[in-house]
mmCIF file of C-alpha atoms and ligand atoms in Angstrom:
data_model
loop_
_atom_site.group_PDB
_atom_site.id
_atom_site.type_symbol
_atom_site.label_atom_id
_atom_site.label_comp_id
_atom_site.label_asym_id
_atom_site.label_seq_id
_atom_site.Cartn_x
_atom_site.Cartn_y
_atom_site.Cartn_z
ATOM 1 C CA MET A 1 -9.637 -14.632 10.837
ATOM 2 C CA VAL A 2 -9.706 -14.499 7.041
ATOM 3 C CA THR A 3 -12.660 -12.395 6.061
ATOM 4 C CA ASP A 4 -11.805 -11.930 2.336
ATOM 5 C CA THR A 5 -10.774 -15.017 0.357
ATOM 6 C CA LYS A 6 -10.807 -13.269 -3.026
ATOM 7 C CA THR A 7 -8.678 -10.161 -2.468
ATOM 8 C CA TYR A 8 -5.601 -9.338 -4.600
ATOM 9 C CA TYR A 9 -4.185 -6.749 -2.203
ATOM 10 C CA THR A 10 -0.471 -7.644 -1.595
ATOM 11 C CA SER A 11 -0.570 -5.572 1.674
ATOM 12 C CA PRO A 12 -2.575 -5.984 4.921
ATOM 13 C CA ALA A 13 -4.966 -2.998 4.855
ATOM 14 C CA GLY A 14 -7.616 -3.900 2.314
ATOM 15 C CA LYS A 15 -10.764 -2.679 0.710
ATOM 16 C CA GLU A 16 -12.469 -0.882 3.682
ATOM 17 C CA PHE A 17 -9.514 1.373 3.986
ATOM 18 C CA THR A 18 -9.396 2.237 0.335
ATOM 19 C CA LEU A 19 -13.103 3.151 0.418
ATOM 20 C CA THR A 20 -12.702 5.101 3.792
ATOM 21 C CA ALA A 21 -9.996 7.276 1.932
ATOM 22 C CA GLY A 22 -12.388 7.861 -0.895
ATOM 23 C CA ARG A 23 -15.155 8.976 1.489
ATOM 24 C CA PHE A 24 -12.792 11.235 3.549
ATOM 25 C CA ALA A 25 -11.539 12.947 0.299
ATOM 26 C CA GLY A 26 -15.075 13.228 -1.041
ATOM 27 C CA ILE A 27 -14.158 11.428 -4.259
ATOM 28 C CA HIS A 28 -16.817 11.574 -7.063
ATOM 29 C CA PRO A 29 -16.923 11.127 -10.829
ATOM 30 C CA ALA A 30 -15.048 14.368 -11.554
ATOM 31 C CA SER A 31 -12.270 13.591 -9.134
ATOM 32 C CA THR A 32 -8.822 12.345 -10.137
ATOM 33 C CA VAL A 33 -6.857 9.709 -8.084
ATOM 34 C CA LEU A 34 -3.206 8.502 -8.390
ATOM 35 C CA ASP A 35 -2.196 5.023 -7.105
ATOM 36 C CA ILE A 36 1.514 4.722 -6.663
ATOM 37 C CA GLY A 37 2.803 1.104 -6.552
ATOM 38 C CA CYS A 38 -0.692 -0.236 -7.686
ATOM 39 C CA GLY A 39 0.514 -3.865 -7.460
ATOM 40 C CA TYR A 40 -2.250 -6.211 -8.770
ATOM 41 C CA GLY A 41 -4.700 -3.182 -8.970
ATOM 42 C CA GLU A 42 -7.109 -4.213 -6.255
ATOM 43 C CA GLY A 43 -6.967 -0.784 -4.572
ATOM 44 C CA VAL A 44 -7.440 1.343 -7.725
ATOM 45 C CA CYS A 45 -10.218 -1.013 -9.032
ATOM 46 C CA ASN A 46 -12.057 -0.759 -5.712
ATOM 47 C CA MET A 47 -11.743 3.021 -5.725
ATOM 48 C CA THR A 48 -13.000 3.575 -9.266
ATOM 49 C CA GLN A 49 -15.723 0.968 -8.944
ATOM 50 C CA GLU A 50 -17.167 2.582 -5.884
ATOM 51 C CA PHE A 51 -16.758 6.290 -6.746
ATOM 52 C CA ARG A 52 -16.608 6.187 -10.597
ATOM 53 C CA CYS A 53 -13.649 8.581 -10.517
ATOM 54 C CA LYS A 54 -10.751 8.690 -12.986
ATOM 55 C CA ALA A 55 -7.418 7.262 -11.906
ATOM 56 C CA VAL A 56 -3.900 6.780 -12.920
ATOM 57 C CA ALA A 57 -2.137 3.670 -11.550
ATOM 58 C CA ILE A 58 1.668 3.188 -11.693
ATOM 59 C CA ASP A 59 3.770 0.165 -10.908
ATOM 60 C CA ILE A 60 7.387 -0.612 -11.741
ATOM 61 C CA ASN A 61 6.628 -4.258 -12.222
ATOM 62 C CA GLU A 62 5.332 -5.205 -15.673
ATOM 63 C CA GLU A 63 3.754 -8.472 -14.532
ATOM 64 C CA ASN A 64 1.839 -6.538 -11.891
ATOM 65 C CA VAL A 65 0.577 -3.896 -14.410
ATOM 66 C CA ASP A 66 -0.586 -6.661 -16.812
ATOM 67 C CA PHE A 67 -2.431 -8.386 -13.984
ATOM 68 C CA ALA A 68 -3.935 -5.117 -12.829
ATOM 69 C CA GLN A 69 -5.146 -4.185 -16.327
ATOM 70 C CA ASN A 70 -6.927 -7.524 -16.620
ATOM 71 C CA LEU A 71 -8.495 -7.083 -13.218
ATOM 72 C CA ALA A 72 -9.791 -3.679 -14.360
ATOM 73 C CA VAL A 73 -11.399 -5.303 -17.445
ATOM 74 C CA GLU A 74 -12.974 -8.055 -15.230
ATOM 75 C CA ARG A 75 -14.355 -5.325 -12.849
ATOM 76 C CA ARG A 76 -15.637 -3.173 -15.691
ATOM 77 C CA VAL A 77 -13.515 -0.152 -14.701
ATOM 78 C CA SER A 78 -10.758 -0.245 -17.352
ATOM 79 C CA HIS A 79 -12.251 2.862 -19.016
ATOM 80 C CA LEU A 80 -11.596 4.789 -15.785
ATOM 81 C CA ILE A 81 -8.021 3.837 -15.176
ATOM 82 C CA HIS A 82 -4.906 4.640 -17.014
ATOM 83 C CA PHE A 83 -2.223 2.073 -16.088
ATOM 84 C CA GLU A 84 1.504 2.676 -16.587
ATOM 85 C CA GLN A 85 4.503 0.608 -15.904
ATOM 86 C CA ASN A 86 7.014 3.076 -14.722
ATOM 87 C CA ASP A 87 9.294 4.021 -11.791
ATOM 88 C CA ILE A 88 7.426 6.532 -9.649
ATOM 89 C CA LEU A 89 10.726 8.210 -8.815
ATOM 90 C CA GLN A 90 11.153 9.095 -12.516
ATOM 91 C CA MET A 91 7.650 10.686 -12.771
ATOM 92 C CA ASP A 92 6.248 14.059 -12.243
ATOM 93 C CA PHE A 93 2.571 14.961 -11.954
ATOM 94 C CA SER A 94 2.888 18.561 -10.769
ATOM 95 C CA GLU A 95 1.307 19.871 -13.987
ATOM 96 C CA GLU A 96 -1.776 17.668 -13.530
ATOM 97 C CA PRO A 97 -2.280 17.432 -9.723
ATOM 98 C CA PHE A 98 -4.605 14.886 -8.189
ATOM 99 C CA ASP A 99 -7.360 15.056 -5.534
ATOM 100 C CA LEU A 100 -6.177 11.890 -3.801
ATOM 101 C CA ILE A 101 -2.977 9.825 -3.912
ATOM 102 C CA MET A 102 -3.123 6.251 -2.822
ATOM 103 C CA ALA A 103 0.092 4.800 -1.431
ATOM 104 C CA GLU A 104 -0.969 1.509 -0.115
ATOM 105 C CA GLY A 105 1.385 -1.330 0.817
ATOM 106 C CA GLY A 106 4.542 0.088 2.106
ATOM 107 C CA ILE A 107 5.512 1.937 -1.069
ATOM 108 C CA LEU A 108 6.505 5.086 0.957
ATOM 109 C CA SER A 109 9.179 2.978 2.730
ATOM 110 C CA TYR A 110 10.444 1.713 -0.664
ATOM 111 C CA LEU A 111 10.632 5.179 -2.071
ATOM 112 C CA GLY A 112 12.038 6.890 0.993
ATOM 113 C CA ARG A 113 9.296 8.355 3.195
ATOM 114 C CA LYS A 114 10.470 11.912 3.567
ATOM 115 C CA ASP A 115 11.253 12.387 -0.132
ATOM 116 C CA ALA A 116 8.059 10.607 -1.148
ATOM 117 C CA PHE A 117 5.905 13.085 0.928
ATOM 118 C CA LYS A 118 7.748 15.985 -0.762
ATOM 119 C CA ARG A 119 7.030 14.629 -4.137
ATOM 120 C CA MET A 120 3.381 13.781 -3.459
ATOM 121 C CA ARG A 121 2.836 17.229 -1.938
ATOM 122 C CA SER A 122 3.623 18.778 -5.304
ATOM 123 C CA TRP A 123 1.373 16.242 -7.115
ATOM 124 C CA LEU A 124 -1.785 17.208 -5.167
ATOM 125 C CA VAL A 125 -4.360 19.978 -5.616
ATOM 126 C CA PRO A 126 -4.565 22.528 -2.688
ATOM 127 C CA ARG A 127 -6.036 20.689 0.321
ATOM 128 C CA GLY A 128 -5.452 17.382 -1.516
ATOM 129 C CA TRP A 129 -5.428 14.009 0.203
ATOM 130 C CA ILE A 130 -3.054 11.067 0.725
ATOM 131 C CA GLU A 131 -4.006 7.570 1.869
ATOM 132 C CA PHE A 132 -1.092 5.406 2.840
ATOM 133 C CA SER A 133 -0.453 2.213 4.618
ATOM 134 C CA ASP A 134 3.064 1.069 5.850
ATOM 135 C CA LEU A 135 4.807 -1.172 8.255
ATOM 136 C CA ILE A 136 5.769 0.258 11.632
ATOM 137 C CA LEU A 137 7.531 -1.036 14.794
ATOM 138 C CA LEU A 138 5.364 -1.315 17.858
ATOM 139 C CA SER A 139 8.180 -1.652 20.290
ATOM 140 C CA ASP A 140 11.858 -0.543 20.714
ATOM 141 C CA LYS A 141 12.761 -4.017 21.600
ATOM 142 C CA VAL A 142 11.963 -6.005 18.470
ATOM 143 C CA PRO A 143 13.743 -9.396 18.231
ATOM 144 C CA ASN A 144 16.353 -9.600 15.503
ATOM 145 C CA GLU A 145 14.328 -12.382 13.631
ATOM 146 C CA VAL A 146 11.426 -10.005 13.228
ATOM 147 C CA LEU A 147 13.683 -7.109 12.174
ATOM 148 C CA SER A 148 15.581 -9.271 9.719
ATOM 149 C CA ILE A 149 12.426 -10.826 8.061
ATOM 150 C CA PHE A 150 11.054 -7.338 7.324
ATOM 151 C CA ASP A 151 14.466 -6.054 6.156
ATOM 152 C CA TYR A 152 14.761 -3.341 8.773
ATOM 153 C CA ASP A 153 18.352 -2.541 7.775
ATOM 154 C CA THR A 154 17.043 -1.346 4.401
ATOM 155 C CA TYR A 155 13.827 0.396 5.462
ATOM 156 C CA LEU A 156 14.539 1.660 9.055
ATOM 157 C CA TYR A 157 10.866 1.630 9.845
ATOM 158 C CA GLU A 158 9.053 4.372 11.714
ATOM 159 C CA SER A 159 7.144 4.078 15.051
ATOM 160 C CA GLU A 160 3.611 5.537 15.149
ATOM 161 C CA SER A 161 4.916 8.637 16.880
ATOM 162 C CA SER A 162 7.841 9.217 14.495
ATOM 163 C CA TYR A 163 5.501 8.800 11.553
ATOM 164 C CA ARG A 164 3.110 11.430 13.031
ATOM 165 C CA ARG A 165 5.989 13.942 13.277
ATOM 166 C CA LEU A 166 7.203 13.036 9.671
ATOM 167 C CA ILE A 167 3.625 13.762 8.352
ATOM 168 C CA GLU A 168 3.319 17.129 10.231
ATOM 169 C CA ASP A 169 6.830 18.135 9.034
ATOM 170 C CA ALA A 170 5.983 17.303 5.501
ATOM 171 C CA GLY A 171 3.135 19.723 5.534
ATOM 172 C CA PHE A 172 0.104 17.473 6.042
ATOM 173 C CA THR A 173 -2.503 17.049 8.813
ATOM 174 C CA ILE A 174 -3.656 13.692 10.055
ATOM 175 C CA GLN A 175 -7.386 13.152 9.453
ATOM 176 C CA PHE A 176 -7.536 9.434 10.195
ATOM 177 C CA ILE A 177 -4.969 6.970 11.705
ATOM 178 C CA CYS A 178 -5.245 3.409 12.887
ATOM 179 C CA LEU A 179 -3.557 0.097 12.897
ATOM 180 C CA VAL A 180 -4.821 -2.616 10.567
ATOM 181 C CA PRO A 181 -6.796 -5.252 12.622
ATOM 182 C CA PRO A 182 -5.618 -8.930 12.766
ATOM 183 C CA SER A 183 -8.135 -9.851 9.973
ATOM 184 C CA GLY A 184 -6.242 -7.573 7.622
ATOM 185 C CA TRP A 185 -2.999 -9.514 8.205
ATOM 186 C CA ASP A 186 -4.832 -12.727 7.845
ATOM 187 C CA ASN A 187 -6.383 -11.746 4.543
ATOM 188 C CA TYR A 188 -2.922 -10.610 3.305
ATOM 189 C CA TYR A 189 -1.178 -13.811 4.329
ATOM 190 C CA ALA A 190 -4.012 -15.992 3.045
ATOM 191 C CA HIS A 191 -3.562 -14.307 -0.372
ATOM 192 C CA MET A 192 0.217 -14.767 -0.215
ATOM 193 C CA ALA A 193 -0.360 -18.528 0.729
ATOM 194 C CA ARG A 194 -2.628 -18.904 -2.329
ATOM 195 C CA ARG A 195 0.003 -17.256 -4.547
ATOM 196 C CA LEU A 196 2.699 -19.575 -3.273
ATOM 197 C CA GLU A 197 0.948 -22.308 -5.217
ATOM 198 C CA ASP A 198 1.816 -20.373 -8.520
ATOM 199 C CA ASN A 199 3.825 -22.242 -11.055
ATOM 200 C CA GLN A 200 4.758 -19.162 -13.049
ATOM 201 C CA GLY A 201 5.517 -15.517 -12.374
ATOM 202 C CA PHE A 202 7.032 -13.953 -9.217
ATOM 203 C CA PHE A 203 5.650 -16.401 -6.741
ATOM 204 C CA ALA A 204 6.883 -19.409 -8.711
ATOM 205 C CA ASN A 205 10.510 -18.608 -7.736
ATOM 206 C CA GLN A 206 11.680 -21.012 -5.015
ATOM 207 C CA GLU A 207 13.521 -18.214 -3.058
ATOM 208 C CA VAL A 208 10.318 -16.088 -3.031
ATOM 209 C CA LYS A 209 8.328 -19.077 -1.768
ATOM 210 C CA LEU A 210 10.906 -19.774 1.020
ATOM 211 C CA ALA A 211 11.059 -16.087 2.017
ATOM 212 C CA PHE A 212 7.248 -15.831 2.364
ATOM 213 C CA HIS A 213 6.897 -19.070 4.233
ATOM 214 C CA LYS A 214 9.520 -17.803 6.662
ATOM 215 C CA GLU A 215 7.790 -14.537 7.002
ATOM 216 C CA ILE A 216 4.479 -16.130 7.714
ATOM 217 C CA ASP A 217 6.129 -18.464 10.229
ATOM 218 C CA ILE A 218 7.793 -15.577 12.075
ATOM 219 C CA PHE A 219 4.619 -13.447 12.071
ATOM 220 C CA TYR A 220 2.349 -16.096 13.540
ATOM 221 C CA ARG A 221 4.414 -18.824 15.219
ATOM 222 C CA PHE A 222 7.167 -16.543 16.521
ATOM 223 C CA GLU A 223 4.472 -13.901 17.352
ATOM 224 C CA GLY A 224 5.931 -11.197 15.167
ATOM 225 C CA PHE A 225 2.572 -9.532 15.285
ATOM 226 C CA ARG A 226 3.439 -8.270 18.825
ATOM 227 C CA PHE A 227 6.266 -6.183 17.374
ATOM 228 C CA VAL A 228 5.212 -4.852 13.989
ATOM 229 C CA GLY A 229 1.901 -3.220 12.989
ATOM 230 C CA TYR A 230 0.430 -1.867 9.695
ATOM 231 C CA LEU A 231 -0.359 1.785 9.962
ATOM 232 C CA VAL A 232 -3.162 3.265 7.845
ATOM 233 C CA CYS A 233 -3.292 7.014 7.536
ATOM 234 C CA ILE A 234 -5.446 9.512 5.693
ATOM 235 C CA VAL A 235 -3.708 12.990 5.597
ATOM 236 C CA ARG A 236 -4.580 16.255 4.052
ATOM 237 C CA LYS A 237 -2.273 18.798 2.532
ATOM 238 C CA LYS A 238 -1.994 22.013 4.587
ATOM 239 C CA ASP A 239 -2.381 25.350 2.793
HETATM 240 C C1 SAM B 1 3.655 -4.407 -1.390
HETATM 241 S S1 SAM B 1 3.178 -4.030 -3.036
HETATM 242 C C2 SAM B 1 1.636 -3.153 -2.773
HETATM 243 C C3 SAM B 1 0.751 -3.171 -3.903
HETATM 244 C C4 SAM B 1 -0.623 -2.486 -3.777
HETATM 245 N N1 SAM B 1 -0.564 -1.152 -3.589
HETATM 246 C C5 SAM B 1 -1.400 -3.263 -2.626
HETATM 247 O O1 SAM B 1 -1.560 -2.621 -1.582
HETATM 248 O O2 SAM B 1 -1.847 -4.279 -2.876
HETATM 249 C C6 SAM B 1 4.220 -2.643 -3.480
HETATM 250 C C7 SAM B 1 4.210 -2.422 -4.977
HETATM 251 O O3 SAM B 1 5.028 -1.249 -5.209
HETATM 252 C C8 SAM B 1 5.741 -1.418 -6.453
HETATM 253 N N2 SAM B 1 6.858 -0.541 -6.459
HETATM 254 C C9 SAM B 1 8.030 -0.632 -5.753
HETATM 255 N N3 SAM B 1 8.821 0.421 -6.042
HETATM 256 C C10 SAM B 1 8.238 1.125 -7.033
HETATM 257 C C11 SAM B 1 8.614 2.307 -7.787
HETATM 258 N N4 SAM B 1 9.726 2.880 -7.651
HETATM 259 N N5 SAM B 1 7.698 2.832 -8.736
HETATM 260 C C12 SAM B 1 6.521 2.144 -8.947
HETATM 261 N N6 SAM B 1 6.167 1.077 -8.293
HETATM 262 C C13 SAM B 1 6.973 0.536 -7.345
HETATM 263 C C14 SAM B 1 5.959 -2.932 -6.502
HETATM 264 O O4 SAM B 1 6.299 -3.356 -7.789
HETATM 265 C C15 SAM B 1 4.725 -3.494 -5.852
HETATM 266 O O5 SAM B 1 3.753 -3.806 -6.773
#
């Protein structure tokens, strides 16, 4: 069921998980947070609005950064966030480490999970935190239609157990782990369905519209939800 009709998240986890990460990490006004792949800025706006911390938010897509900056002004948190359009793979924050890194919405799979953990480890203060959400496979017998719509050949998704191993091997301990409930997926696809009405920007493109319609169809009608899940994890850097 759709529980949030106003959200601008472009991933299934949503506001409760962003705020949970802030609470786990004990974020406060003197804390610094990095949001990698901030998208439309919903996550970083929620984080700064709730905890009044300072944040840096990066996205490779200029249209997304423009949108996010406007959202921050609307939410009265623009003075707390530095937005930058950049490729996170070209950036280095090891000289100014953060208390918490947000990596919501599959960005770790886009960047390469193992390498991304290594980078993020060097961008965190001692005992710093990462919150991430990412697609995983729930079964080893996933129909080809489902694998194909989520572009498995490119991202080679983890299972929950392989993700747990990856996190431990990368030098982090898991403090919180769960799968996004059905309402998270419903909120996400409801947002996507609204955006498919756009006449300009990314979602105005006919191929994008077609791809999302197909994804929604496969997730619900073909019961893709039985084979893929969205993992939310809050992890802490080991000494
Ligand atoms: C699925 S969206 C998630 C957006 C947001 N975190 C959310 O959960 O609503 C992934 C975002 O990562 C951005 N992205 C992908 N590769 C990137 C890179 N190399 N550097 C920075 N941003 C990147 C995309 O432009 C997109 O906005």
